[in-house]
Amino acid sequence: MKIEESKFLEGFVRLTADAFKKGWHERNGGNLSYRIPQEEIESVRQSLHEVQEWQDIGNTVPELAGEYFLVTGSGKYMRNVELSPEENVAVIQVDAEGKKYGIVWGLTAGGRPTSELPTHLAAHELKKKMTGGRNKVIYHAHPTNLIALTFVLPLKDKEFTHELWEMATEDPVIFPEGIGVVPWMVPGGKEIADASVKLMEKYRVVVWAHHGLFVCGDDFDEAFGLMDTVEKAAEICVKVRSMGGKQQTIPEDGFRQLAKDFKIDLNQDFLK
Ligand code: 2HA
Ligand code: ZN
């Protein structure tokens, strides 16, 4: 079949359209990538062309040698992906050494894959290994309330996580391992990729201070749902602080009880 008929492109486009409407993607903000499993890439082979030019990834990902990814384009707008996927996203292949990529579909009006490719691919490499291949989505957005909180909450994993766990009873069930925080850094390079991937060893959600959020997921629903849940917690937090701050909250033992009843492996280091 043609790639336009594939379920994975449909899922990718649906996430970008929904996420733009959420207000998480001003201008060219944010980026999305999907590791395309072998059988899915074979099913759309007729749409792919040869690699014209191999370019540096800006990172080394040997465990992803030969793999294919669907990625948003650098400088492209999330809101335009739905109108014209072929101009705004690309399918890339990683070379045999895991150092370069080549475009095999998309970006028909020119362009390069997302500026955050070093972080996306390094996170894919790690999560593929950690989940036995189940994790396929890496997603970065600029959600307003979450970014606002990075100006007032301590930029510490424990404090940031605990504050957001308190904001809705089922939040600890959605991100029981907690949230990692990367201090402010220049985006787009290997330094922020290394810092993020180090935290991704422990978490599925990583905050970039004064910038945005990185999440992973087995599929589009999981990645979008995680972004949505964390941003909603952040929105409640902003509202609570705007109303003068907490007058009461979930008791500390409540978290332990929740973990027991919901059978979740809640990160005990983040309880008080
Ligand atoms: O502009 O969000 O972090 C895309 C980005 C870079
Ligand atoms: Zn960004």
Short mmCIF file of N, CA and C in Angstrom, two decimals, residues 146-250:
data_model
loop_
_atom_site.label_atom_id
_atom_site.label_comp_id
_atom_site.label_asym_id
_atom_site.label_seq_id
_atom_site.Cartn_x
_atom_site.Cartn_y
_atom_site.Cartn_z
N LEU A 146 3.11 23.56 32.20
CA LEU A 146 4.31 22.85 32.62
C LEU A 146 5.53 23.77 32.53
N ILE A 147 5.63 24.50 31.43
CA ILE A 147 6.76 25.43 31.28
C ILE A 147 6.70 26.50 32.38
N ALA A 148 5.50 27.03 32.63
CA ALA A 148 5.34 28.05 33.68
C ALA A 148 5.85 27.54 35.03
N LEU A 149 5.53 26.27 35.33
CA LEU A 149 5.95 25.73 36.63
C LEU A 149 7.46 25.64 36.78
N THR A 150 8.18 25.53 35.65
CA THR A 150 9.64 25.42 35.76
C THR A 150 10.27 26.73 36.24
N PHE A 151 9.45 27.78 36.35
CA PHE A 151 9.95 29.05 36.89
C PHE A 151 9.72 29.18 38.40
N VAL A 152 8.87 28.28 38.94
CA VAL A 152 8.56 28.42 40.37
C VAL A 152 8.83 27.17 41.20
N LEU A 153 8.73 25.99 40.62
CA LEU A 153 9.01 24.77 41.40
C LEU A 153 10.52 24.53 41.43
N PRO A 154 11.02 23.88 42.50
CA PRO A 154 12.44 23.51 42.50
C PRO A 154 12.73 22.57 41.33
N LEU A 155 13.86 22.78 40.65
CA LEU A 155 14.18 21.94 39.48
C LEU A 155 14.85 20.65 39.95
N LYS A 156 14.11 19.91 40.79
CA LYS A 156 14.59 18.66 41.38
C LYS A 156 13.55 17.57 41.12
N ASP A 157 14.00 16.39 40.72
CA ASP A 157 13.08 15.31 40.35
C ASP A 157 12.04 15.06 41.44
N LYS A 158 12.51 14.96 42.68
CA LYS A 158 11.62 14.58 43.78
C LYS A 158 10.54 15.64 44.03
N GLU A 159 10.95 16.88 44.16
CA GLU A 159 10.01 17.96 44.48
C GLU A 159 9.03 18.18 43.33
N PHE A 160 9.55 18.15 42.11
CA PHE A 160 8.71 18.37 40.92
C PHE A 160 7.66 17.27 40.81
N THR A 161 8.11 16.03 40.97
CA THR A 161 7.21 14.88 40.87
C THR A 161 6.14 14.93 41.95
N HIS A 162 6.56 15.14 43.20
CA HIS A 162 5.61 15.10 44.31
C HIS A 162 4.51 16.13 44.13
N GLU A 163 4.92 17.33 43.72
CA GLU A 163 3.94 18.40 43.52
C GLU A 163 2.89 17.99 42.46
N LEU A 164 3.35 17.36 41.39
CA LEU A 164 2.42 16.97 40.32
C LEU A 164 1.60 15.74 40.71
N TRP A 165 2.19 14.80 41.44
CA TRP A 165 1.42 13.65 41.95
C TRP A 165 0.22 14.13 42.77
N GLU A 166 0.42 15.21 43.53
CA GLU A 166 -0.65 15.70 44.41
C GLU A 166 -1.82 16.30 43.65
N MET A 167 -1.62 16.63 42.38
CA MET A 167 -2.59 17.44 41.65
C MET A 167 -3.80 16.67 41.14
N ALA A 168 -3.73 15.34 41.10
CA ALA A 168 -4.90 14.53 40.75
C ALA A 168 -4.63 13.12 41.25
N THR A 169 -5.62 12.54 41.91
CA THR A 169 -5.42 11.27 42.61
C THR A 169 -4.85 10.17 41.71
N GLU A 170 -5.22 10.16 40.44
CA GLU A 170 -4.75 9.07 39.58
C GLU A 170 -3.42 9.38 38.88
N ASP A 171 -2.85 10.57 39.11
CA ASP A 171 -1.57 10.89 38.47
C ASP A 171 -0.44 9.94 38.88
N PRO A 172 -0.33 9.58 40.18
CA PRO A 172 0.74 8.64 40.53
C PRO A 172 0.60 7.29 39.83
N VAL A 173 -0.64 6.96 39.42
CA VAL A 173 -0.85 5.70 38.69
C VAL A 173 -0.31 5.82 37.25
N ILE A 174 -0.37 7.03 36.69
CA ILE A 174 0.05 7.23 35.29
C ILE A 174 1.57 7.41 35.18
N PHE A 175 2.16 8.10 36.17
CA PHE A 175 3.65 8.20 36.13
C PHE A 175 4.23 7.85 37.50
N PRO A 176 4.09 6.54 37.88
CA PRO A 176 4.53 6.10 39.21
C PRO A 176 6.03 6.22 39.44
N GLU A 177 6.82 6.15 38.37
CA GLU A 177 8.28 6.23 38.55
C GLU A 177 8.73 7.68 38.74
N GLY A 178 7.86 8.63 38.41
CA GLY A 178 8.16 10.05 38.62
C GLY A 178 8.62 10.75 37.35
N ILE A 179 9.13 11.97 37.55
CA ILE A 179 9.50 12.85 36.45
C ILE A 179 10.94 13.30 36.66
N GLY A 180 11.72 13.30 35.60
CA GLY A 180 13.10 13.79 35.67
C GLY A 180 13.17 15.23 35.20
N VAL A 181 14.09 16.00 35.77
CA VAL A 181 14.20 17.41 35.38
C VAL A 181 15.62 17.70 34.85
N VAL A 182 15.67 18.19 33.62
CA VAL A 182 16.94 18.65 33.03
C VAL A 182 17.01 20.16 33.24
N PRO A 183 18.11 20.66 33.83
CA PRO A 183 18.23 22.12 34.00
C PRO A 183 18.28 22.81 32.65
N TRP A 184 18.17 24.12 32.62
CA TRP A 184 18.18 24.81 31.33
C TRP A 184 19.43 24.48 30.54
N MET A 185 19.26 24.18 29.28
CA MET A 185 20.39 23.90 28.37
C MET A 185 20.02 24.38 26.99
N VAL A 186 21.03 24.58 26.15
CA VAL A 186 20.79 24.90 24.74
C VAL A 186 20.15 23.67 24.10
N PRO A 187 19.01 23.85 23.40
CA PRO A 187 18.37 22.68 22.78
C PRO A 187 19.08 22.23 21.50
N GLY A 188 18.79 21.00 21.08
CA GLY A 188 19.17 20.54 19.76
C GLY A 188 20.48 19.76 19.66
N GLY A 189 21.22 19.67 20.73
CA GLY A 189 22.55 19.04 20.62
C GLY A 189 22.72 17.77 21.42
N LYS A 190 23.98 17.32 21.49
CA LYS A 190 24.28 16.08 22.18
C LYS A 190 24.23 16.23 23.70
N GLU A 191 24.56 17.44 24.20
CA GLU A 191 24.57 17.64 25.66
C GLU A 191 23.19 17.42 26.26
N ILE A 192 22.18 18.05 25.64
CA ILE A 192 20.81 17.90 26.16
C ILE A 192 20.29 16.48 25.89
N ALA A 193 20.76 15.87 24.80
CA ALA A 193 20.38 14.47 24.51
C ALA A 193 20.93 13.56 25.60
N ASP A 194 22.21 13.74 25.95
CA ASP A 194 22.82 12.88 26.97
C ASP A 194 22.12 13.04 28.32
N ALA A 195 21.86 14.31 28.69
CA ALA A 195 21.20 14.56 29.99
C ALA A 195 19.79 13.95 30.01
N SER A 196 19.08 14.06 28.90
CA SER A 196 17.71 13.55 28.84
C SER A 196 17.68 12.03 28.88
N VAL A 197 18.58 11.42 28.11
CA VAL A 197 18.57 9.96 28.02
C VAL A 197 19.00 9.33 29.35
N LYS A 198 19.90 10.01 30.05
CA LYS A 198 20.30 9.52 31.37
C LYS A 198 19.06 9.44 32.28
N LEU A 199 18.21 10.46 32.22
CA LEU A 199 17.00 10.47 33.04
C LEU A 199 15.96 9.48 32.51
N MET A 200 15.94 9.27 31.20
CA MET A 200 15.00 8.32 30.60
C MET A 200 15.27 6.87 31.04
N GLU A 201 16.46 6.64 31.60
CA GLU A 201 16.73 5.31 32.17
C GLU A 201 15.82 5.04 33.36
N LYS A 202 15.40 6.12 34.03
CA LYS A 202 14.56 5.96 35.23
C LYS A 202 13.10 6.34 34.98
N TYR A 203 12.89 7.26 34.07
CA TYR A 203 11.55 7.86 33.89
C TYR A 203 11.06 7.71 32.46
N ARG A 204 9.74 7.99 32.28
CA ARG A 204 9.17 8.09 30.92
C ARG A 204 8.80 9.54 30.60
N VAL A 205 9.02 10.43 31.58
CA VAL A 205 8.72 11.86 31.40
C VAL A 205 9.94 12.67 31.84
N VAL A 206 10.41 13.55 30.96
CA VAL A 206 11.54 14.40 31.30
C VAL A 206 11.20 15.86 30.99
N VAL A 207 11.38 16.71 32.00
CA VAL A 207 11.13 18.15 31.85
C VAL A 207 12.41 18.82 31.36
N TRP A 208 12.27 19.71 30.40
CA TRP A 208 13.38 20.60 30.03
C TRP A 208 13.02 21.97 30.61
N ALA A 209 13.78 22.40 31.59
CA ALA A 209 13.45 23.65 32.29
C ALA A 209 13.31 24.81 31.31
N HIS A 210 12.25 25.57 31.50
CA HIS A 210 11.97 26.78 30.70
C HIS A 210 11.87 26.49 29.20
N HIS A 211 11.52 25.25 28.87
CA HIS A 211 11.43 24.86 27.46
C HIS A 211 10.24 23.95 27.17
N GLY A 212 10.15 22.80 27.82
CA GLY A 212 9.05 21.89 27.49
C GLY A 212 9.21 20.53 28.13
N LEU A 213 8.61 19.54 27.46
CA LEU A 213 8.53 18.20 28.04
C LEU A 213 8.85 17.16 26.98
N PHE A 214 9.55 16.11 27.40
CA PHE A 214 9.83 14.95 26.54
C PHE A 214 9.15 13.74 27.15
N VAL A 215 8.42 12.97 26.35
CA VAL A 215 7.81 11.74 26.86
C VAL A 215 8.05 10.61 25.86
N CYS A 216 7.84 9.37 26.35
CA CYS A 216 7.91 8.23 25.44
C CYS A 216 6.64 7.41 25.60
N GLY A 217 6.43 6.48 24.68
CA GLY A 217 5.26 5.62 24.78
C GLY A 217 5.36 4.46 23.82
N ASP A 218 4.67 3.36 24.16
CA ASP A 218 4.65 2.21 23.25
C ASP A 218 3.97 2.60 21.95
N ASP A 219 2.93 3.43 22.05
CA ASP A 219 2.19 3.86 20.86
C ASP A 219 1.80 5.33 21.00
N PHE A 220 1.09 5.85 19.98
CA PHE A 220 0.73 7.27 19.97
C PHE A 220 -0.20 7.62 21.14
N ASP A 221 -1.15 6.75 21.43
CA ASP A 221 -2.09 7.02 22.53
C ASP A 221 -1.36 7.18 23.85
N GLU A 222 -0.41 6.30 24.10
CA GLU A 222 0.33 6.36 25.37
C GLU A 222 1.16 7.62 25.49
N ALA A 223 1.86 7.98 24.42
CA ALA A 223 2.71 9.17 24.48
C ALA A 223 1.86 10.44 24.62
N PHE A 224 0.79 10.52 23.83
CA PHE A 224 -0.10 11.69 23.91
C PHE A 224 -0.76 11.75 25.29
N GLY A 225 -1.21 10.60 25.77
CA GLY A 225 -1.89 10.53 27.07
C GLY A 225 -0.99 10.96 28.22
N LEU A 226 0.28 10.60 28.11
CA LEU A 226 1.24 10.96 29.16
C LEU A 226 1.48 12.47 29.14
N MET A 227 1.68 13.03 27.96
CA MET A 227 1.86 14.49 27.82
C MET A 227 0.63 15.21 28.39
N ASP A 228 -0.54 14.74 28.01
CA ASP A 228 -1.80 15.35 28.41
C ASP A 228 -1.98 15.31 29.93
N THR A 229 -1.66 14.17 30.52
CA THR A 229 -1.82 13.99 31.97
C THR A 229 -0.88 14.90 32.76
N VAL A 230 0.38 14.96 32.33
CA VAL A 230 1.35 15.79 33.04
C VAL A 230 0.99 17.27 32.89
N GLU A 231 0.58 17.67 31.68
CA GLU A 231 0.22 19.07 31.47
C GLU A 231 -1.05 19.43 32.26
N LYS A 232 -1.99 18.48 32.38
CA LYS A 232 -3.19 18.77 33.16
C LYS A 232 -2.84 18.94 34.64
N ALA A 233 -1.95 18.10 35.15
CA ALA A 233 -1.48 18.25 36.53
C ALA A 233 -0.85 19.63 36.71
N ALA A 234 -0.05 20.05 35.72
CA ALA A 234 0.61 21.36 35.79
C ALA A 234 -0.44 22.48 35.78
N GLU A 235 -1.49 22.32 34.99
CA GLU A 235 -2.54 23.34 34.92
C GLU A 235 -3.26 23.47 36.27
N ILE A 236 -3.53 22.34 36.90
CA ILE A 236 -4.18 22.38 38.22
C ILE A 236 -3.26 23.07 39.22
N CYS A 237 -1.98 22.75 39.13
CA CYS A 237 -0.99 23.35 40.04
C CYS A 237 -0.96 24.87 39.88
N VAL A 238 -0.96 25.33 38.64
CA VAL A 238 -0.95 26.78 38.38
C VAL A 238 -2.22 27.41 38.96
N LYS A 239 -3.36 26.75 38.78
CA LYS A 239 -4.63 27.29 39.29
C LYS A 239 -4.62 27.35 40.82
N VAL A 240 -4.15 26.26 41.43
CA VAL A 240 -4.12 26.21 42.90
C VAL A 240 -3.24 27.34 43.44
N ARG A 241 -2.07 27.51 42.82
CA ARG A 241 -1.17 28.58 43.27
C ARG A 241 -1.76 29.97 43.01
N SER A 242 -2.52 30.08 41.92
CA SER A 242 -3.16 31.37 41.60
C SER A 242 -4.29 31.69 42.58
N MET A 243 -4.85 30.64 43.20
CA MET A 243 -5.94 30.84 44.18
C MET A 243 -5.38 31.00 45.59
N GLY A 244 -4.09 31.16 45.71
CA GLY A 244 -3.50 31.38 47.02
C GLY A 244 -2.78 30.18 47.59
N GLY A 245 -2.74 29.08 46.85
CA GLY A 245 -1.97 27.91 47.30
C GLY A 245 -2.83 26.89 48.02
N LYS A 246 -2.22 25.71 48.27
CA LYS A 246 -2.95 24.58 48.88
C LYS A 246 -3.42 24.89 50.29
N GLN A 247 -4.67 24.56 50.58
CA GLN A 247 -5.18 24.60 51.95
C GLN A 247 -5.20 23.19 52.54
N GLN A 248 -5.24 22.20 51.65
CA GLN A 248 -5.16 20.78 52.03
C GLN A 248 -4.71 20.00 50.82
N THR A 249 -4.28 18.75 51.07
CA THR A 249 -3.81 17.92 49.94
C THR A 249 -3.96 16.44 50.27
N ILE A 250 -3.55 15.58 49.34
CA ILE A 250 -3.60 14.12 49.55
C ILE A 250 -2.63 13.77 50.68
#
